[in-house]
Amino acid sequence: MLKNNSADLTIGFDVGGTNVRGGVITREGEILASRTVPTSMDVEQLEADIVGIVEELRAEYTVDAVGLALAGFLDPSCEVVRFAPHLPWRKAHVQESLSRKLDMHVRLEHDANSAAWGEWRFGAGRGAEDWVFFAVGTGIGATLMTHDTIYRGAFGTAPEFGHIVVSPNGRQCSCGKRGCLERYASGTALPDTCADLREHYETSLPAEPTGKEITQAARRGDPLAVAVMEDFSRWLGQGLSIVADVLDPELIVLGGGVSQDADLYLEGATKAMGQDIVGAGHRPLARVATAELGSAAGMIGVADLARSGR
């Protein structure tokens, strides 16, 4: 028996490199039910898993559209996945394939854009007209929104703020460049910074700590971990100052996995941004806030995009 016969329900997916999670989302951004399966690196199996979750959920709920949030490069029409580093799709017409298999409207969107839309509709971005979303996790994803529009650039790949070079000839980045912001201000950067600073501080941390171990140690006052988070704050603040100089947003929202530890770096990053920005002390400064929807932001956001046909 269907639990809800409302056409206001859509299914949103967070298609990640580890898991695929799909949920039934209401018009108000509430998750009614969800399912999770491991991510397959076989295209046919991955799409079969997505179809399976949809069929399972719509056996219980009436839904009229499906949205998929994923990390990768999409074409400007958001129909073709050109490249997704942690997924098997390559120049794949995913929107067409899934629409045909499901016989319903399917919407694709970049994961950071999806999360930004979710925060704008239901979270920390509500009411903002010119603002930036930073997804700080394994790397840094970002979205620029003006009024009710996601800015994509001419070829649909903007903005790659995580790959702003902040330290020429610095740490090697997976993108091929050196010194990118995400090599100093992301979850994967924390262990590298820890290794760089270890000889200068006493610590109880293991030889190769995880990012979580570092943040936990920082809360306990471990000298090395505290120094690592201070370094993280400075680099993030420098990156935010560049974004503020170029775009002059009213608001910057920090989301992603590392945002749950924002109390360890938000104040320092905001201070560093204020010091590094052009015209420091003589111009308004963007407000920096943390995201409110957590890991579900992308799923909620892309479901809303699918519903609205945006």
Short mmCIF file of C-alpha atoms in Angstrom, two decimals:
data_model
loop_
_atom_site.label_atom_id
_atom_site.label_comp_id
_atom_site.label_asym_id
_atom_site.label_seq_id
_atom_site.Cartn_x
_atom_site.Cartn_y
_atom_site.Cartn_z
CA MET A 1 0.00 0.00 0.00
CA LEU A 2 1.28 3.47 -0.89
CA LYS A 3 2.13 5.53 2.18
CA ASN A 4 1.76 8.83 0.37
CA ASN A 5 -0.08 9.62 -2.83
CA SER A 6 1.25 13.16 -3.21
CA ALA A 7 2.84 14.34 -6.45
CA ASP A 8 4.98 16.65 -4.31
CA LEU A 9 7.39 13.80 -3.49
CA THR A 10 10.62 13.23 -5.38
CA ILE A 11 13.58 10.90 -4.92
CA GLY A 12 17.01 12.41 -4.43
CA PHE A 13 20.28 10.49 -4.74
CA ASP A 14 23.74 11.15 -3.37
CA VAL A 15 25.94 9.06 -5.69
CA GLY A 16 29.30 8.91 -3.96
CA GLY A 17 32.48 6.95 -4.49
CA THR A 18 31.68 4.66 -1.54
CA ASN A 19 27.90 4.52 -1.29
CA VAL A 20 24.78 5.35 -3.27
CA ARG A 21 22.01 6.76 -1.08
CA GLY A 22 18.53 7.53 -2.31
CA GLY A 23 15.67 9.05 -0.35
CA VAL A 24 12.07 10.20 -0.72
CA ILE A 25 12.01 13.97 -0.18
CA THR A 26 9.00 16.19 0.51
CA ARG A 27 8.44 19.69 -0.86
CA GLU A 28 9.62 20.99 2.53
CA GLY A 29 12.94 19.12 2.32
CA GLU A 30 12.03 16.34 4.75
CA ILE A 31 13.41 12.84 4.17
CA LEU A 32 10.62 10.27 4.55
CA ALA A 33 12.60 7.13 3.73
CA SER A 34 16.01 6.22 2.34
CA ARG A 35 18.04 3.28 1.06
CA THR A 36 21.81 2.84 0.74
CA VAL A 37 23.93 0.42 -1.31
CA PRO A 38 27.68 0.21 -2.00
CA THR A 39 28.82 2.02 -5.15
CA SER A 40 29.64 -0.29 -8.05
CA MET A 41 32.38 0.63 -10.53
CA ASP A 42 30.49 -1.20 -13.27
CA VAL A 43 28.18 1.12 -15.22
CA GLU A 44 25.37 -1.37 -15.75
CA GLN A 45 25.41 -2.49 -12.12
CA LEU A 46 25.51 1.08 -10.82
CA GLU A 47 22.50 2.07 -12.90
CA ALA A 48 20.72 -1.15 -11.94
CA ASP A 49 21.28 -0.33 -8.27
CA ILE A 50 19.84 3.16 -8.74
CA VAL A 51 16.82 1.76 -10.57
CA GLY A 52 16.38 -0.83 -7.83
CA ILE A 53 16.30 1.79 -5.09
CA VAL A 54 13.79 3.87 -7.04
CA GLU A 55 11.53 0.88 -7.63
CA GLU A 56 11.71 -0.10 -3.96
CA LEU A 57 10.84 3.41 -2.79
CA ARG A 58 8.08 4.07 -5.27
CA ALA A 59 6.42 0.83 -4.29
CA GLU A 60 5.67 2.70 -1.04
CA TYR A 61 5.48 6.34 -2.18
CA THR A 62 4.11 8.10 -5.24
CA VAL A 63 6.97 10.11 -6.77
CA ASP A 64 7.14 12.06 -10.01
CA ALA A 65 10.86 12.71 -10.53
CA VAL A 66 14.35 11.58 -9.58
CA GLY A 67 17.47 13.67 -9.00
CA LEU A 68 21.08 12.48 -8.84
CA ALA A 69 23.84 14.47 -7.14
CA LEU A 70 27.36 13.35 -8.05
CA ALA A 71 30.94 14.59 -8.05
CA GLY A 72 32.20 15.06 -11.59
CA PHE A 73 32.05 17.13 -14.75
CA LEU A 74 28.66 17.42 -16.43
CA ASP A 75 27.84 19.03 -19.75
CA PRO A 76 26.03 22.41 -19.57
CA SER A 77 22.65 20.70 -20.05
CA CYS A 78 23.33 18.42 -17.04
CA GLU A 79 22.54 15.34 -19.12
CA VAL A 80 25.97 13.87 -19.86
CA VAL A 81 28.54 12.85 -17.23
CA ARG A 82 31.79 13.76 -18.97
CA PHE A 83 34.04 12.48 -16.20
CA ALA A 84 33.54 11.44 -12.58
CA PRO A 85 36.80 10.47 -10.82
CA HIS A 86 35.22 8.06 -8.33
CA LEU A 87 32.44 6.69 -10.56
CA PRO A 88 32.48 4.55 -13.74
CA TRP A 89 30.68 6.99 -16.07
CA ARG A 90 32.80 8.46 -18.90
CA LYS A 91 31.08 10.65 -21.52
CA ALA A 92 27.93 8.81 -20.50
CA HIS A 93 24.39 9.91 -21.36
CA VAL A 94 23.20 9.09 -17.85
CA GLN A 95 20.11 11.28 -17.86
CA GLU A 96 18.77 9.66 -21.03
CA SER A 97 19.64 6.14 -19.87
CA LEU A 98 18.00 6.41 -16.46
CA SER A 99 14.97 8.31 -17.77
CA ARG A 100 14.35 5.48 -20.21
CA LYS A 101 14.83 2.76 -17.59
CA LEU A 102 12.60 4.48 -15.04
CA ASP A 103 10.09 6.03 -17.44
CA MET A 104 10.15 9.28 -15.49
CA HIS A 105 11.95 12.61 -15.35
CA VAL A 106 15.57 12.36 -14.13
CA ARG A 107 17.71 15.36 -13.18
CA LEU A 108 21.51 15.27 -12.82
CA GLU A 109 23.52 17.84 -10.88
CA HIS A 110 26.99 18.31 -9.46
CA ASP A 111 27.09 17.35 -5.78
CA ALA A 112 28.30 20.75 -4.55
CA ASN A 113 25.63 22.54 -6.61
CA SER A 114 23.00 20.17 -5.23
CA ALA A 115 24.10 20.81 -1.65
CA ALA A 116 24.17 24.55 -2.27
CA TRP A 117 20.64 24.46 -3.66
CA GLY A 118 19.48 22.48 -0.65
CA GLU A 119 21.03 25.01 1.74
CA TRP A 120 19.54 27.91 -0.23
CA ARG A 121 16.06 26.40 -0.15
CA PHE A 122 16.01 24.90 3.33
CA GLY A 123 19.20 25.74 5.24
CA ALA A 124 21.91 28.32 5.90
CA GLY A 125 21.57 30.03 2.51
CA ARG A 126 17.90 30.97 2.82
CA GLY A 127 17.30 34.57 1.76
CA ALA A 128 20.80 35.09 0.32
CA GLU A 129 21.05 36.66 -3.14
CA ASP A 130 24.78 36.61 -3.89
CA TRP A 131 26.59 33.88 -2.02
CA VAL A 132 29.11 31.04 -2.21
CA PHE A 133 28.90 27.48 -0.91
CA PHE A 134 32.14 25.71 0.03
CA ALA A 135 31.96 21.92 0.43
CA VAL A 136 35.05 21.14 2.50
CA GLY A 137 35.61 17.40 2.68
CA THR A 138 38.09 15.11 0.97
CA GLY A 139 38.70 18.06 -1.34
CA ILE A 140 36.91 21.37 -1.84
CA GLY A 141 33.83 21.70 -4.02
CA ALA A 142 32.15 25.05 -4.50
CA THR A 143 29.08 26.75 -5.90
CA LEU A 144 28.28 30.35 -6.72
CA MET A 145 24.63 31.39 -6.61
CA THR A 146 23.22 34.73 -7.74
CA HIS A 147 19.58 35.27 -6.79
CA ASP A 148 18.00 31.89 -7.62
CA THR A 149 20.54 30.79 -10.24
CA ILE A 150 23.54 28.47 -10.03
CA TYR A 151 26.46 29.96 -11.98
CA ARG A 152 28.01 27.29 -14.22
CA GLY A 153 30.39 29.12 -16.56
CA ALA A 154 30.53 28.73 -20.34
CA PHE A 155 31.29 25.00 -20.25
CA GLY A 156 29.52 23.94 -17.07
CA THR A 157 32.57 23.37 -14.85
CA ALA A 158 32.65 26.54 -12.70
CA PRO A 159 33.74 27.25 -10.04
CA GLU A 160 36.80 25.17 -9.06
CA PHE A 161 37.81 27.22 -6.02
CA GLY A 162 39.54 24.19 -4.51
CA HIS A 163 42.15 24.45 -7.23
CA ILE A 164 43.09 28.08 -6.70
CA VAL A 165 46.88 27.99 -6.29
CA VAL A 166 47.75 29.44 -2.88
CA SER A 167 51.31 28.06 -2.63
CA PRO A 168 53.22 27.96 -5.95
CA ASN A 169 55.49 24.88 -6.08
CA GLY A 170 53.69 23.57 -2.99
CA ARG A 171 52.08 20.20 -2.37
CA GLN A 172 51.22 18.05 -5.37
CA CYS A 173 47.49 17.99 -6.13
CA SER A 174 45.59 15.17 -7.81
CA CYS A 175 44.57 17.65 -10.52
CA GLY A 176 48.18 17.81 -11.71
CA LYS A 177 49.01 21.25 -10.31
CA ARG A 178 50.93 22.15 -7.16
CA GLY A 179 49.84 24.26 -4.24
CA CYS A 180 46.06 24.10 -4.70
CA LEU A 181 43.90 25.35 -1.83
CA GLU A 182 42.43 21.90 -1.17
CA ARG A 183 45.92 20.53 -0.50
CA TYR A 184 46.06 22.80 2.57
CA ALA A 185 42.45 23.26 3.68
CA SER A 186 40.59 19.96 3.31
CA GLY A 187 40.17 16.72 5.21
CA THR A 188 42.98 15.02 3.29
CA ALA A 189 45.30 17.97 3.94
CA LEU A 190 45.22 17.52 7.72
CA PRO A 191 47.53 14.45 7.89
CA ASP A 192 50.02 16.13 5.53
CA THR A 193 50.13 19.27 7.66
CA CYS A 194 50.51 17.09 10.73
CA ALA A 195 53.56 15.41 9.18
CA ASP A 196 55.07 18.79 8.23
CA LEU A 197 54.70 20.22 11.75
CA ARG A 198 55.32 17.12 13.88
CA GLU A 199 58.96 17.81 14.75
CA HIS A 200 58.06 21.18 16.29
CA TYR A 201 55.40 20.03 18.78
CA GLU A 202 54.75 17.47 21.46
CA THR A 203 51.87 15.16 20.64
CA SER A 204 49.99 12.04 21.58
CA LEU A 205 48.96 11.44 17.97
CA PRO A 206 50.04 8.24 16.17
CA ALA A 207 52.66 8.42 13.42
CA GLU A 208 50.07 8.57 10.63
CA PRO A 209 46.86 9.98 12.11
CA THR A 210 43.57 10.33 10.28
CA GLY A 211 41.83 13.65 9.95
CA LYS A 212 39.30 12.56 12.56
CA GLU A 213 42.05 11.66 15.03
CA ILE A 214 43.59 15.10 14.50
CA THR A 215 40.36 16.99 15.15
CA GLN A 216 39.61 14.87 18.20
CA ALA A 217 43.11 15.55 19.55
CA ALA A 218 42.69 19.27 18.90
CA ARG A 219 39.61 19.25 21.12
CA ARG A 220 41.73 17.69 23.88
CA GLY A 221 44.31 20.44 23.48
CA ASP A 222 47.05 18.33 21.89
CA PRO A 223 49.74 20.90 20.87
CA LEU A 224 50.41 19.43 17.43
CA ALA A 225 46.74 18.96 16.58
CA VAL A 226 45.95 22.52 17.68
CA ALA A 227 48.76 23.82 15.44
CA VAL A 228 47.45 21.79 12.51
CA MET A 229 43.98 23.29 12.86
CA GLU A 230 45.43 26.79 13.16
CA ASP A 231 47.33 26.20 9.93
CA PHE A 232 44.14 24.88 8.31
CA SER A 233 42.31 28.04 9.41
CA ARG A 234 44.92 30.35 7.89
CA TRP A 235 44.92 28.59 4.52
CA LEU A 236 41.14 28.41 4.35
CA GLY A 237 40.90 32.09 5.27
CA GLN A 238 43.34 32.96 2.50
CA GLY A 239 41.23 31.04 0.00
CA LEU A 240 38.05 32.72 1.22
CA SER A 241 39.69 36.15 0.88
CA ILE A 242 40.46 35.44 -2.79
CA VAL A 243 36.85 34.42 -3.37
CA ALA A 244 35.63 37.53 -1.55
CA ASP A 245 37.95 39.77 -3.59
CA VAL A 246 36.78 38.32 -6.89
CA LEU A 247 33.06 37.86 -6.22
CA ASP A 248 32.17 40.14 -3.27
CA PRO A 249 29.50 37.76 -1.89
CA GLU A 250 27.25 38.63 1.02
CA LEU A 251 27.53 35.12 2.49
CA ILE A 252 29.89 32.14 2.41
CA VAL A 253 28.49 28.84 3.72
CA LEU A 254 30.90 26.08 4.72
CA GLY A 255 29.53 22.57 4.24
CA GLY A 256 30.97 19.13 3.59
CA GLY A 257 32.35 16.59 6.04
CA VAL A 258 34.87 18.94 7.67
CA SER A 259 32.14 21.47 8.49
CA GLN A 260 31.14 19.38 11.51
CA ASP A 261 34.41 20.54 13.09
CA ALA A 262 33.89 24.19 12.17
CA ASP A 263 34.21 25.26 15.81
CA LEU A 264 37.91 24.40 15.50
CA TYR A 265 38.61 26.70 12.55
CA LEU A 266 35.68 29.01 11.69
CA GLU A 267 36.80 31.92 13.85
CA GLY A 268 40.40 31.67 12.66
CA ALA A 269 39.43 31.37 9.00
CA THR A 270 37.08 34.35 9.21
CA LYS A 271 39.80 36.41 10.88
CA ALA A 272 42.35 35.43 8.23
CA MET A 273 39.88 36.29 5.46
CA GLY A 274 39.30 39.71 6.99
CA GLN A 275 43.03 40.37 7.19
CA ASP A 276 43.86 39.21 3.66
CA ILE A 277 40.97 40.80 1.77
CA VAL A 278 41.67 43.86 -0.38
CA GLY A 279 40.65 47.00 1.49
CA ALA A 280 40.69 45.23 4.85
CA GLY A 281 38.99 47.36 7.49
CA HIS A 282 37.41 49.67 4.92
CA ARG A 283 34.73 47.49 3.30
CA PRO A 284 31.91 45.16 4.33
CA LEU A 285 32.98 41.57 4.92
CA ALA A 286 31.00 38.52 3.82
CA ARG A 287 29.35 36.64 6.65
CA VAL A 288 30.76 33.11 7.04
CA ALA A 289 28.35 30.45 8.33
CA THR A 290 28.22 26.67 8.57
CA ALA A 291 25.76 24.52 6.63
CA GLU A 292 22.63 23.28 8.36
CA LEU A 293 21.58 20.19 6.39
CA GLY A 294 24.68 18.05 6.93
CA SER A 295 25.42 15.12 4.64
CA ALA A 296 21.84 15.08 3.32
CA ALA A 297 22.13 18.51 1.67
CA GLY A 298 22.95 17.17 -1.79
CA MET A 299 20.19 14.59 -1.78
CA ILE A 300 17.64 17.14 -0.59
CA GLY A 301 18.82 19.80 -3.03
CA VAL A 302 18.81 17.65 -6.15
CA ALA A 303 15.38 16.28 -5.27
CA ASP A 304 14.08 19.84 -5.14
CA LEU A 305 15.75 20.66 -8.47
CA ALA A 306 14.14 17.60 -10.04
CA ARG A 307 10.75 18.61 -8.65
CA SER A 308 10.95 22.21 -9.85
CA GLY A 309 12.37 21.37 -13.28
CA ARG A 310 15.17 23.90 -12.79
#
